[in-house]
Coordinates of C-alpha atoms and ligand atoms in Angstrom, one line a residue:
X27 CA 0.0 0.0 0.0
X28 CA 1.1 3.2 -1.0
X29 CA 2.0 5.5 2.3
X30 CA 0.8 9.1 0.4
X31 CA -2.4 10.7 1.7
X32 CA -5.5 9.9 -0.2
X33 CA -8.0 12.3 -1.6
X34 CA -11.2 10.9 -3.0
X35 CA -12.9 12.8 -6.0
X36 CA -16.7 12.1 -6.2
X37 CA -18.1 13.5 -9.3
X38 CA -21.7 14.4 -8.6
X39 CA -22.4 17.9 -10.6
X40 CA -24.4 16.6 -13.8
X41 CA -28.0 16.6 -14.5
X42 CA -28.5 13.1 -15.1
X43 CA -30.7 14.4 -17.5
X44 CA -31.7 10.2 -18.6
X45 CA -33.3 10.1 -15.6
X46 CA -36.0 12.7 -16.6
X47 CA -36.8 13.5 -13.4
X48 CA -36.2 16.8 -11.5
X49 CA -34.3 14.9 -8.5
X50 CA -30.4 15.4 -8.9
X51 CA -29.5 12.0 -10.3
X52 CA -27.1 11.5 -7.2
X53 CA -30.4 11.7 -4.9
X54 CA -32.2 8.9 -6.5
X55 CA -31.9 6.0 -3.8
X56 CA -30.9 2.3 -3.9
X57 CA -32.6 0.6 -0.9
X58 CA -33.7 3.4 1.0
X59 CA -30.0 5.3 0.3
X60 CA -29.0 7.8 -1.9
X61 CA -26.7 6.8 -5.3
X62 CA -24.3 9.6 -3.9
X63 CA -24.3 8.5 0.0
X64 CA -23.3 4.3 -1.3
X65 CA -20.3 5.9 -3.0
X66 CA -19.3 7.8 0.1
X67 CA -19.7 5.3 2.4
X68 CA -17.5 3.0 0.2
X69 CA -15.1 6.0 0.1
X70 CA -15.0 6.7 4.1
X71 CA -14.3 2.3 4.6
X72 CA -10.7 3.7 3.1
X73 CA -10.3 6.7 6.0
X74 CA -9.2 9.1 3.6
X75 CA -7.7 12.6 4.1
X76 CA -10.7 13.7 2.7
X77 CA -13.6 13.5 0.6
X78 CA -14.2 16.0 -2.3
X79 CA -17.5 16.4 -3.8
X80 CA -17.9 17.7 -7.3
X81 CA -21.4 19.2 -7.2
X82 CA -23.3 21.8 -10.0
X83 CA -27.0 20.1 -10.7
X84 CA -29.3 20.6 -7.8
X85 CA -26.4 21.3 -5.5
X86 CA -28.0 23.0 -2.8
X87 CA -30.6 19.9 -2.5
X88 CA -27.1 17.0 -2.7
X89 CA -25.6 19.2 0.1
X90 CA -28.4 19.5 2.4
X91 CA -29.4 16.1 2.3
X92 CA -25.8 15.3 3.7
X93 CA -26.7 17.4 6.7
X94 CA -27.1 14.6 9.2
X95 CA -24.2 12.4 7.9
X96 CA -22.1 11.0 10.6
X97 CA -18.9 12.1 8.6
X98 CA -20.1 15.2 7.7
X99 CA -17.0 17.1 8.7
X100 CA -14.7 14.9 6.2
X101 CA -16.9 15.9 3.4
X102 CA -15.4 18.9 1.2
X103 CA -17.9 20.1 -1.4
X104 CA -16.9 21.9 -5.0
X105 CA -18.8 23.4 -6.6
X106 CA -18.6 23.4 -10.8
X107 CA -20.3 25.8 -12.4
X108 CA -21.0 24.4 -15.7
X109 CA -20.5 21.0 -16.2
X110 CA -17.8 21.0 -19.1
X111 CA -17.2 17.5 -18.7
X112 CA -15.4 15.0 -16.0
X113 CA -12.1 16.0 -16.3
X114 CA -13.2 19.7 -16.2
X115 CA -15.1 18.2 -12.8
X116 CA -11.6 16.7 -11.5
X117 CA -10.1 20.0 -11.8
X118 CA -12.2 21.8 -9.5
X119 CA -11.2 19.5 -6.9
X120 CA -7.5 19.7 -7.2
X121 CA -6.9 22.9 -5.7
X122 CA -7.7 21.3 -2.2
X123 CA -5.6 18.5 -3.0
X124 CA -1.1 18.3 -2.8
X125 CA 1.4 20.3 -2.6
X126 CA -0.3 23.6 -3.2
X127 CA -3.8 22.2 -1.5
X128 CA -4.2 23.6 2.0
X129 CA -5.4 19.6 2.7
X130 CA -2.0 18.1 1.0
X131 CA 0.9 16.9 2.9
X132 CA 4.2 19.9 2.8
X133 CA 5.1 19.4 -0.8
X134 CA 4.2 16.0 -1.5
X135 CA 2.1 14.6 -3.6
X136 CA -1.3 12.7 -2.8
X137 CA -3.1 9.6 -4.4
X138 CA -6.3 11.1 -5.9
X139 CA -8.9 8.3 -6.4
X140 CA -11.6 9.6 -8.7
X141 CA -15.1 7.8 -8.4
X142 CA -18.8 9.0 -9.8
X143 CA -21.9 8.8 -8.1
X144 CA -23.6 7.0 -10.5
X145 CA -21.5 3.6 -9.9
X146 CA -23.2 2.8 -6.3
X147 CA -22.2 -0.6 -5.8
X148 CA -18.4 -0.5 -5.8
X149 CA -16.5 -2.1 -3.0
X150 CA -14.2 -0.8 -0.3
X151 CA -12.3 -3.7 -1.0
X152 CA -11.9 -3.0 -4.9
X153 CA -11.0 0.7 -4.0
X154 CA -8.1 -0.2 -1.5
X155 CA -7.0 -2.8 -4.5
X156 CA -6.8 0.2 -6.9
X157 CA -4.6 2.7 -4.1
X158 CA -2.5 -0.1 -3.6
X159 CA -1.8 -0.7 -7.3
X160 CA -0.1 3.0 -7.0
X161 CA 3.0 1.7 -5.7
X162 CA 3.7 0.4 -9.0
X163 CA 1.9 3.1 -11.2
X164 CA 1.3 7.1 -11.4
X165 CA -2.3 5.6 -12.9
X166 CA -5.0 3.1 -12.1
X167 CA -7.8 2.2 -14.2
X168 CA -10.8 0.1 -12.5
X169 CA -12.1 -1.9 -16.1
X170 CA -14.2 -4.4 -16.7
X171 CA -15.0 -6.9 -19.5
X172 CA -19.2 -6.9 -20.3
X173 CA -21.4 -8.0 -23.1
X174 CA -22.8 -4.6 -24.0
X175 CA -20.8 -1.4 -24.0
X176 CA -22.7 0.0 -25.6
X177 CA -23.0 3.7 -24.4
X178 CA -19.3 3.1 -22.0
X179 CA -15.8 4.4 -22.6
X180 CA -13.9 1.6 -24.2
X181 CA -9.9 0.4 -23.3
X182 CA -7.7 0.4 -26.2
X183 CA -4.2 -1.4 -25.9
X184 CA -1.0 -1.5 -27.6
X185 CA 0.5 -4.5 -29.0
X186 CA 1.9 -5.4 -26.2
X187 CA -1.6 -5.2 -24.8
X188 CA -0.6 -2.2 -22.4
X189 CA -3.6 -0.4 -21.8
X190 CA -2.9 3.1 -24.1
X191 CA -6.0 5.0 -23.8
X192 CA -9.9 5.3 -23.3
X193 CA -12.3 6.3 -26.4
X194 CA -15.9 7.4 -25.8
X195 CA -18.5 5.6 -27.2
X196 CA -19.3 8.6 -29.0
X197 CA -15.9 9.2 -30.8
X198 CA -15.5 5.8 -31.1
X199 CA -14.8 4.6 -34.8
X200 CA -16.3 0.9 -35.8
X201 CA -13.4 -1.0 -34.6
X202 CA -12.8 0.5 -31.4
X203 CA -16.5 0.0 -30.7
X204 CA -16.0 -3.7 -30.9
X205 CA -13.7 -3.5 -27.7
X206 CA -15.6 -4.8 -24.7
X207 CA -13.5 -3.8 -22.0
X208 CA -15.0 -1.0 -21.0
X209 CA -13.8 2.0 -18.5
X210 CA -16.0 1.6 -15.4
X211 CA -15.3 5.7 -14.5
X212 CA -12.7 4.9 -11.4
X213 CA -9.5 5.9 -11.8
X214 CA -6.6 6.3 -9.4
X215 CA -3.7 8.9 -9.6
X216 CA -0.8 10.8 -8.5
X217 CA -2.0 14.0 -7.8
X218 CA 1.1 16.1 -9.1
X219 CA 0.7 14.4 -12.5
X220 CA -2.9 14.2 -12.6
X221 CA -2.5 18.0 -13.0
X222 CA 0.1 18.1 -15.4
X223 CA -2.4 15.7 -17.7
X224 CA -5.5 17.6 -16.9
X225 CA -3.9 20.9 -18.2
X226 CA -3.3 19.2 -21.2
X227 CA -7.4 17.8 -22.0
X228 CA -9.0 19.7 -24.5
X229 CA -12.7 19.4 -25.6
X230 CA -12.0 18.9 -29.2
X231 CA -14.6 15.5 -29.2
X232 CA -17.7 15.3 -30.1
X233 CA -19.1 16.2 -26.7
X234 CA -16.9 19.4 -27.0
X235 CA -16.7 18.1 -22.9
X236 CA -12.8 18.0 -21.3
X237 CA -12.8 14.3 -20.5
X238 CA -11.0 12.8 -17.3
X239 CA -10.4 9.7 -19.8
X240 CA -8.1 11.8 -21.9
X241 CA -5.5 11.8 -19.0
X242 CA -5.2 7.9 -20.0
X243 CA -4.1 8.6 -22.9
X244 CA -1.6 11.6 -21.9
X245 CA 0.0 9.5 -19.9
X246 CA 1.0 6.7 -21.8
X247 CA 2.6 8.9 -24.7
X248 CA 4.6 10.6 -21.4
X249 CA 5.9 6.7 -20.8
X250 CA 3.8 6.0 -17.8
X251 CA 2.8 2.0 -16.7
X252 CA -0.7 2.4 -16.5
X253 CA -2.1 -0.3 -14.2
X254 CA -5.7 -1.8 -14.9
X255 CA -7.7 -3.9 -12.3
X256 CA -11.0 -5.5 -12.4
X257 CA -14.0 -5.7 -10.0
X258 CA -14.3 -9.3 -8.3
X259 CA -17.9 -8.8 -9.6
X260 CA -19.3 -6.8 -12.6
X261 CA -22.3 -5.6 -10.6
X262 CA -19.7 -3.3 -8.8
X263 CA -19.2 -1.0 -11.8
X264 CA -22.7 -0.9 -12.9
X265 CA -23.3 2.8 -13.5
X266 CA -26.9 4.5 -13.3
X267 CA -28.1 6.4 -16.2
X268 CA -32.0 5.4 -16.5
X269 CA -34.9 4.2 -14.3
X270 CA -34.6 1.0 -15.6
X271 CA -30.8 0.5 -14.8
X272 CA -31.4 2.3 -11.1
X273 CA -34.4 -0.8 -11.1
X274 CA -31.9 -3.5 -12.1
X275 CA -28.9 -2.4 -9.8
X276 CA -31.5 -2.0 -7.1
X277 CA -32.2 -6.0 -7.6
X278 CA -29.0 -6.3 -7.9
X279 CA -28.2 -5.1 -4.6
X280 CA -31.1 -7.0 -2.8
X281 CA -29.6 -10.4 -4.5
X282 CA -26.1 -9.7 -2.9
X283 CA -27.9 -8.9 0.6
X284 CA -30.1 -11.8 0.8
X285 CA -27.3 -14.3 -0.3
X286 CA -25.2 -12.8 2.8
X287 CA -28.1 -13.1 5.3
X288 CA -28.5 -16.7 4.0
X289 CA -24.7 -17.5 4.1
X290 CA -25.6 -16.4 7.5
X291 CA -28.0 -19.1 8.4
X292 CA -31.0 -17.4 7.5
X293 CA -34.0 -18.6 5.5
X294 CA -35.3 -16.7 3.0
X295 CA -38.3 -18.0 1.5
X296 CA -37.4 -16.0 -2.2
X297 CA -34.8 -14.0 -2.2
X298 CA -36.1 -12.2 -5.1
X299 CA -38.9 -11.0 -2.7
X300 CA -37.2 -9.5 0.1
X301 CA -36.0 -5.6 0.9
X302 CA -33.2 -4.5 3.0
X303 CA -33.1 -0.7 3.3
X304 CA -30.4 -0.2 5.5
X305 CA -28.3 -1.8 8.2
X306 CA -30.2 -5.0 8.6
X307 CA -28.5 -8.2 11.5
X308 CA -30.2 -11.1 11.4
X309 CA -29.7 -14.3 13.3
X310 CA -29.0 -17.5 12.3
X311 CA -32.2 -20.5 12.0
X312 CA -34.4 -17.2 11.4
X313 CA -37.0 -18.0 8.7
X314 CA -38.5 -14.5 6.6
X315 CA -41.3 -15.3 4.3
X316 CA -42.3 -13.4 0.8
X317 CA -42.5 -9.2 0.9
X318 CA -41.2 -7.9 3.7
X319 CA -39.3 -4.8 4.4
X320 CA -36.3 -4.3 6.8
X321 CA -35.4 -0.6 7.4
X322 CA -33.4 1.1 8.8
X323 CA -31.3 -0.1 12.0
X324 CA -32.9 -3.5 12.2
X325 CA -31.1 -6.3 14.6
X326 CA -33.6 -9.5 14.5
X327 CA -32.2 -12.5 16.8
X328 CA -31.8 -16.2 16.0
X329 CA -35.0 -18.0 15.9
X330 CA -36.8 -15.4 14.7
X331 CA -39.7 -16.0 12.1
X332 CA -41.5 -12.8 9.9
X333 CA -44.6 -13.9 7.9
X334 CA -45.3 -12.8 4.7
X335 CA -46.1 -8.7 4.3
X336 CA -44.5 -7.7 7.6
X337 CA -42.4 -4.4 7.4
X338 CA -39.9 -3.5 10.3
X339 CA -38.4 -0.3 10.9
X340 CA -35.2 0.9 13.3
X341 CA -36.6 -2.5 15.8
X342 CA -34.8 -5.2 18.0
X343 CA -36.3 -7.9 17.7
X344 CA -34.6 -10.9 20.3
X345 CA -34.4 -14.4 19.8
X346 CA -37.5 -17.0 19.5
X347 CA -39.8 -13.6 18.2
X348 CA -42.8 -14.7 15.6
X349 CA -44.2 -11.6 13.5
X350 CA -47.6 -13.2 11.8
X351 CA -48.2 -11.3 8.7
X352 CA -49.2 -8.1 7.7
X353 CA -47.6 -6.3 10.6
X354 CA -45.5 -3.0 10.7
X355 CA -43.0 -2.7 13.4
X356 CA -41.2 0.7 14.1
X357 CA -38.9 1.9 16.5
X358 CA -39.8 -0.7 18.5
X359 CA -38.2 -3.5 20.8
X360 CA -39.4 -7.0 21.8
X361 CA -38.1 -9.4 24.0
X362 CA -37.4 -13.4 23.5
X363 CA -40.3 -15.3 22.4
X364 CA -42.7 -12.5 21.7
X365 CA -45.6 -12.8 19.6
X366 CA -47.3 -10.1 17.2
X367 CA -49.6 -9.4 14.7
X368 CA -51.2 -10.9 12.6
X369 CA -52.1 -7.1 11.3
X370 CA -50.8 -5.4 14.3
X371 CA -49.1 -2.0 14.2
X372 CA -46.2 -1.0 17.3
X373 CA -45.1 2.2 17.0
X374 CA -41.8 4.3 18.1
X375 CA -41.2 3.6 21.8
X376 CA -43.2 0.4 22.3
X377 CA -41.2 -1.8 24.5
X378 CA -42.3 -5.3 24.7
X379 CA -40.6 -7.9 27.4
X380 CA -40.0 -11.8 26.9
X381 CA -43.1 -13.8 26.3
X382 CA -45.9 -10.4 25.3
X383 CA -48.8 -11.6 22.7
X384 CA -50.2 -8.2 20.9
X385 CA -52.9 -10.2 18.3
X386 CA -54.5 -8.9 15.9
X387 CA -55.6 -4.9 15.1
X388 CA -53.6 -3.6 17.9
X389 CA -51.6 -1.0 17.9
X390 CA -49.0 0.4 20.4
X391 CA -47.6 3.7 20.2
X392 CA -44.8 4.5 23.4
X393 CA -46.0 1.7 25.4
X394 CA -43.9 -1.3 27.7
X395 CA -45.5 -4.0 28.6
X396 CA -44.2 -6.3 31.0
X397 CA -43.2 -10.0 30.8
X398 CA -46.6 -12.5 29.3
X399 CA -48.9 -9.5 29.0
X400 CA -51.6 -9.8 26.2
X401 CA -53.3 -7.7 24.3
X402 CA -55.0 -10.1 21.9
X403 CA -57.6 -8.2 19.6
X404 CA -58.3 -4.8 18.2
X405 CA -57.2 -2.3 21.4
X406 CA -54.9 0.9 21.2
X407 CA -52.6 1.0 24.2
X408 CA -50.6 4.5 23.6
X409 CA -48.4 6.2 26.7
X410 CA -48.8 3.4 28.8
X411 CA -46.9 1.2 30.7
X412 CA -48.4 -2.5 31.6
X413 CA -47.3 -5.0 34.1
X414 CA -46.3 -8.4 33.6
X415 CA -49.2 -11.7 33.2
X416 CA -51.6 -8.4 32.7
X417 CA -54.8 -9.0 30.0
X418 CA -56.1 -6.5 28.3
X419 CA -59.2 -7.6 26.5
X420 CA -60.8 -6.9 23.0
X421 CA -61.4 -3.2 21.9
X422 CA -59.9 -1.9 25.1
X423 CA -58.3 2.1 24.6
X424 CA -56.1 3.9 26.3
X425 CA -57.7 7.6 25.9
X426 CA -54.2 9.4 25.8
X427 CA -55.7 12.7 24.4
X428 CA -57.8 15.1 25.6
X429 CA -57.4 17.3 22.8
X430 CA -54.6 19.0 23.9
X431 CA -51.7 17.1 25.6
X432 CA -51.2 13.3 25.7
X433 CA -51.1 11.8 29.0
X434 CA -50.0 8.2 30.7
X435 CA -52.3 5.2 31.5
X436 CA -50.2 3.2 34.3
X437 CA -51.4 -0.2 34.7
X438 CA -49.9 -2.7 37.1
X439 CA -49.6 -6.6 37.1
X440 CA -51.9 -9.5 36.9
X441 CA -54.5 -6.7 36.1
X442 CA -57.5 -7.8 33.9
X443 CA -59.0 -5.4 31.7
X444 CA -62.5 -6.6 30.3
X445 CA -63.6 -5.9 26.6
X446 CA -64.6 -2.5 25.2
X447 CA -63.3 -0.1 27.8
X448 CA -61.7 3.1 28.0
X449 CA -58.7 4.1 30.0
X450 CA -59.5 7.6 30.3
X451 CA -55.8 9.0 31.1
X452 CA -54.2 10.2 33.1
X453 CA -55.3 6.9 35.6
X454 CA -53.4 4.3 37.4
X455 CA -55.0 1.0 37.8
X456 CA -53.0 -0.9 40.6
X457 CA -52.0 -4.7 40.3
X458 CA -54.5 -7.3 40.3
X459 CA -57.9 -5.3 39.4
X460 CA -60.0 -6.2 37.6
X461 CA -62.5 -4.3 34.9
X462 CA -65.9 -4.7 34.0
X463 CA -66.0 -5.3 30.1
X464 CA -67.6 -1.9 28.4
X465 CA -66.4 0.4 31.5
X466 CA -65.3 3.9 31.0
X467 CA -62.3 4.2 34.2
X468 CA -61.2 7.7 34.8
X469 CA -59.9 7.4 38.5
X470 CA -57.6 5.1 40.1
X471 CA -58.4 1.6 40.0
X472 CA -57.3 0.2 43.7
X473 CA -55.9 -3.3 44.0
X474 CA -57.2 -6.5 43.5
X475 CA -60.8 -4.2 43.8
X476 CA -63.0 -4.5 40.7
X477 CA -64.0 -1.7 39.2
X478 CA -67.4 -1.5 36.8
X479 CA -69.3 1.7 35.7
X480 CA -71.7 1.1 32.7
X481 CA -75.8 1.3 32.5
X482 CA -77.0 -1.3 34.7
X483 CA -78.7 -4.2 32.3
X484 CA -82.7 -4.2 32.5
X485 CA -85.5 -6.3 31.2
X486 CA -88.4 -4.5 29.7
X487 CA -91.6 -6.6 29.6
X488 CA -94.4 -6.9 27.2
X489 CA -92.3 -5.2 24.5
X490 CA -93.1 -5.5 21.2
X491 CA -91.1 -5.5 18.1
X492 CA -91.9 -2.5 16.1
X493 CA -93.2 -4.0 12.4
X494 CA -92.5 -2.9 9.0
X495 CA -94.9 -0.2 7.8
X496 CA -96.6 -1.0 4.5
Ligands
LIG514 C1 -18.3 8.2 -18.0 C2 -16.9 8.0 -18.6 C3 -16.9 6.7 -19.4 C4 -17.3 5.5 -18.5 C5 -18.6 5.8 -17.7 C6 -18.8 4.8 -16.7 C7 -16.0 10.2 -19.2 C8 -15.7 11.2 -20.3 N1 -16.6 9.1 -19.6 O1 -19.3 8.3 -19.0 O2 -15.6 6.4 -20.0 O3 -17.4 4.3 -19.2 O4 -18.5 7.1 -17.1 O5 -20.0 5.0 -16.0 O6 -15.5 10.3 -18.1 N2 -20.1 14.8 -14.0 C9 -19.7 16.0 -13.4 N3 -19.5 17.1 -14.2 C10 -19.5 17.1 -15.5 C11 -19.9 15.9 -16.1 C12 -20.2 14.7 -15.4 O7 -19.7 16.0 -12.2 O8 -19.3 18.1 -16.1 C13 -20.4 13.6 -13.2 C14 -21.8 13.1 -13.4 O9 -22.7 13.6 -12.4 C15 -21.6 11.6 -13.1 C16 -20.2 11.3 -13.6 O10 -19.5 12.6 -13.6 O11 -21.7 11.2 -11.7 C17 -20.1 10.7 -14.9 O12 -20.7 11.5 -15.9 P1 -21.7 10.8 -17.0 O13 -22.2 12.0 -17.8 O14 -22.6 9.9 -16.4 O15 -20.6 10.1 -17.9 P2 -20.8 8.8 -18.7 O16 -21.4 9.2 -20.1 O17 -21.5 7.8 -18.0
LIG515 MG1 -22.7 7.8 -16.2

């Protein structure tokens, strides 16, 4: 490995005016992520110097929506003006890069690794592959053989098959487009040559753009060993120019996830039917049926079976868990051998210990229950806490909101709640009570006491049906 400080070049600036859309092309998103934030991820696995982004289209949108990002403070963005083509792009970074950068190290000269943010799936490991060819080489080319070019730069050679330059598909004579080793867009070089070639593109193509694939060529009439690597895996350097290419590299993506959560011990019932949007753990012997979605910060534990339709959201779920179908889990965390759904809904801040049932039509909203509570059908506990072996029957409500501020329902263990009532908050019903089914409660509920308040039942005699008028 090459002991010079690396700069990363993302180039981000263009329209992506294929994708007919009024999104920078950069924002569209493979699995819940943004084209631009895969690159820069891969980019930050190699602890670079920096990062320099090369932005123009939409920039104030790419910028902003890097706000949040943990690494924020490593990202440097350039701005270009008018995009006058990659090389052009390069070139606005290099100021900030070397021995006249205010980023470089005293007079020496940095490795510049040059990615776009329209190849999304590329690999820390490929990139490291590439810096480390630079011990050998002032230039690194990241190619690929495929079965269409069509549309990429092609890699011509000499006769001693020494890679001697890159032609656009659009300057391209017959021959040349016959070549199907195509440039994948990465390139890796010295920084204090990069800006010797770079001074020397011109836009005399028929783009009239300054291409960053001219420096291939510069550099080989100067003498230079130009190095060329492959991807282990062609998916890496597939680059997004249309909705139906961000589709495919989307499946493409899902694919490689699923095969690593089942080379994990995981069952998936068809791969081709799952989504992972985000950082997704799942233990081993867990089984995850057709459709469902994992977002977000999801750790699932071993054991762990998700029926079809289920989508799960920044959850923990713990070992032994069974999700029946159709349920939607978020920001939510549930203990061993907890049961949900079918169709239930647990919302941010729902806390569910070992052994809790929530059935069917529920839904939770900042709630814990306790170990073995229940909530079997159709009941909305929300700001509430519920203690362990408690029942809550059918159609019970926590009334959180009086129209104004929420407030807490506190219920204590081995309570039973009967069907159809109303927890009119803020109330506390101690452990062991017991309410009558259709009761509206709206003081405390003493222990072990049952509490009841509904119409008494009567029995009207020597009623009569009324009949159907004629
Ligand atoms: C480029 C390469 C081509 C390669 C292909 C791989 C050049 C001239 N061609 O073609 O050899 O096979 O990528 O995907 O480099 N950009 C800017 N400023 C500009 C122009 C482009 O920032 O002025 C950015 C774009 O936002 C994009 C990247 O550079 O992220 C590549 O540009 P794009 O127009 O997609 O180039 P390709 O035609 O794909
Ligand atoms: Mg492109």
């Amino acid at each position: 490995m090459s002991n010079k400080p690396l700069h990363v070049v993302i180039l981000a600036a263009g329209k992506g005016s294929r994708m007919r859309s009024d999104l920078p092309k950069v924002l569209h998103q493979i699995a819940g992520k943004s084209l631009l934030g895969h690159v820069i991820d891969s980019a930050l696995e190699l602890n670079p110097a920096q990062i320099h982004v090369v932005v123009g289209h939409g920039k104030d949108l790419v910028i902003d929506s890097f706000a949040q990002h943990a690494w924020n403070d490593r990202l440097n963005w350039v701005e270009q003006t008018e995009q006058l083509g990659t090389g052009h792009a390069v070139s606005q970074a290099l100021p900030f890069i070397g021995s006249d950068g205010d980023s470089g190290s005293d007079g020496k000269s940095a490795n510049v690794l040059m990615l776009t943010a329209d190849v999304p799936l590329i690999r820390s490991s490929t990139l490291s592959a590439m810096v480390s060819a630079m011990s050998s080489s002032p230039l690194a080319l990241l190619t690929a053989l495929v079965d269409d070019p069509f549309g990429l730069g092609r890699i011509t050679r000499d006769e001693s098959a020494a890679v001697s330059g890159i032609v656009e598909q659009k300057d391209a004579n017959s021959e040349q487009r016959k070549i199907n080793e195509i440039n994948s867009g990465i390139i890796c070089a010295d920084s204090e040559q990069l800006k010797i070639w770079l001074s020397q593109v011109s836009n005399d193509n028929v783009q009239q753009e300054f291409y960053l694939t001219d420096v291939v060529g510069l550099a080989y009439a100067a003498g230079n060993p130009i190095a060329a690597l492959h991807p282990d895996s062609n998916a890496e350097v597939t680059g997004i120019n249309s909705r139906l290419q961000l589709s495919q590299v989307e499946r493409l993506f899902q694919a490689e996830q699923a095969e690593q959560l089942m080379n994990n011990g995981v069952t998936i019932m068809d791969p081709a039917r799952i989504d992972l949007r985000g950082d997704v753990e799942v233990g081993s012997d867990s089984v995850i049926d057709v459709n469902v979605v994992l977002q977000g910060r999801v750790r699932i534990g071993r054991n762990v079976t998700i029926a079809p339709n289920c989508i799960i959201i920044d959850s923990i779920l713990a070992d032994n868990v069974t999700v029946h179908s159709n349920t939607v889990i978020e920001g939510s965390e549930l203990g061993a051998d907890v049961n949900v759904g079918p169709f239930a809904r647990l919302r941010p801040g729902t806390k569910l210990a070992d052994k809790v049932k929530i059935g069917n039509f529920v839904e939770t909203k900042n709630a814990q229950l306790d170990v073995g509570a229940k909530v079997n059908h159709l009941s909305y506990v929300g700001d509430a806490t519920v203690g362990s072996n408690t029942n809550i029957g059918a159609g019970v409500i926590t009334c959180n909101y009086d129209g104004a501020n929420k407030h807490k329902t506190t219920i204590g263990k081995d309570v039973f709640v009967g069907s159809n009532s109303q927890l009119v908050a803020p109330v506390e019903i101690e452990d062991g009570a017991t309410i009558g089914a259709g009761s509206t409660i709206t003081t405390k509920v003493e222990a072990n006491k049952l509490a009841i308040s509904r119409g008494k039942q009567r029995q009207i005699d020597g009623w009569t049906r009324p009949t159907k008028a004629r």
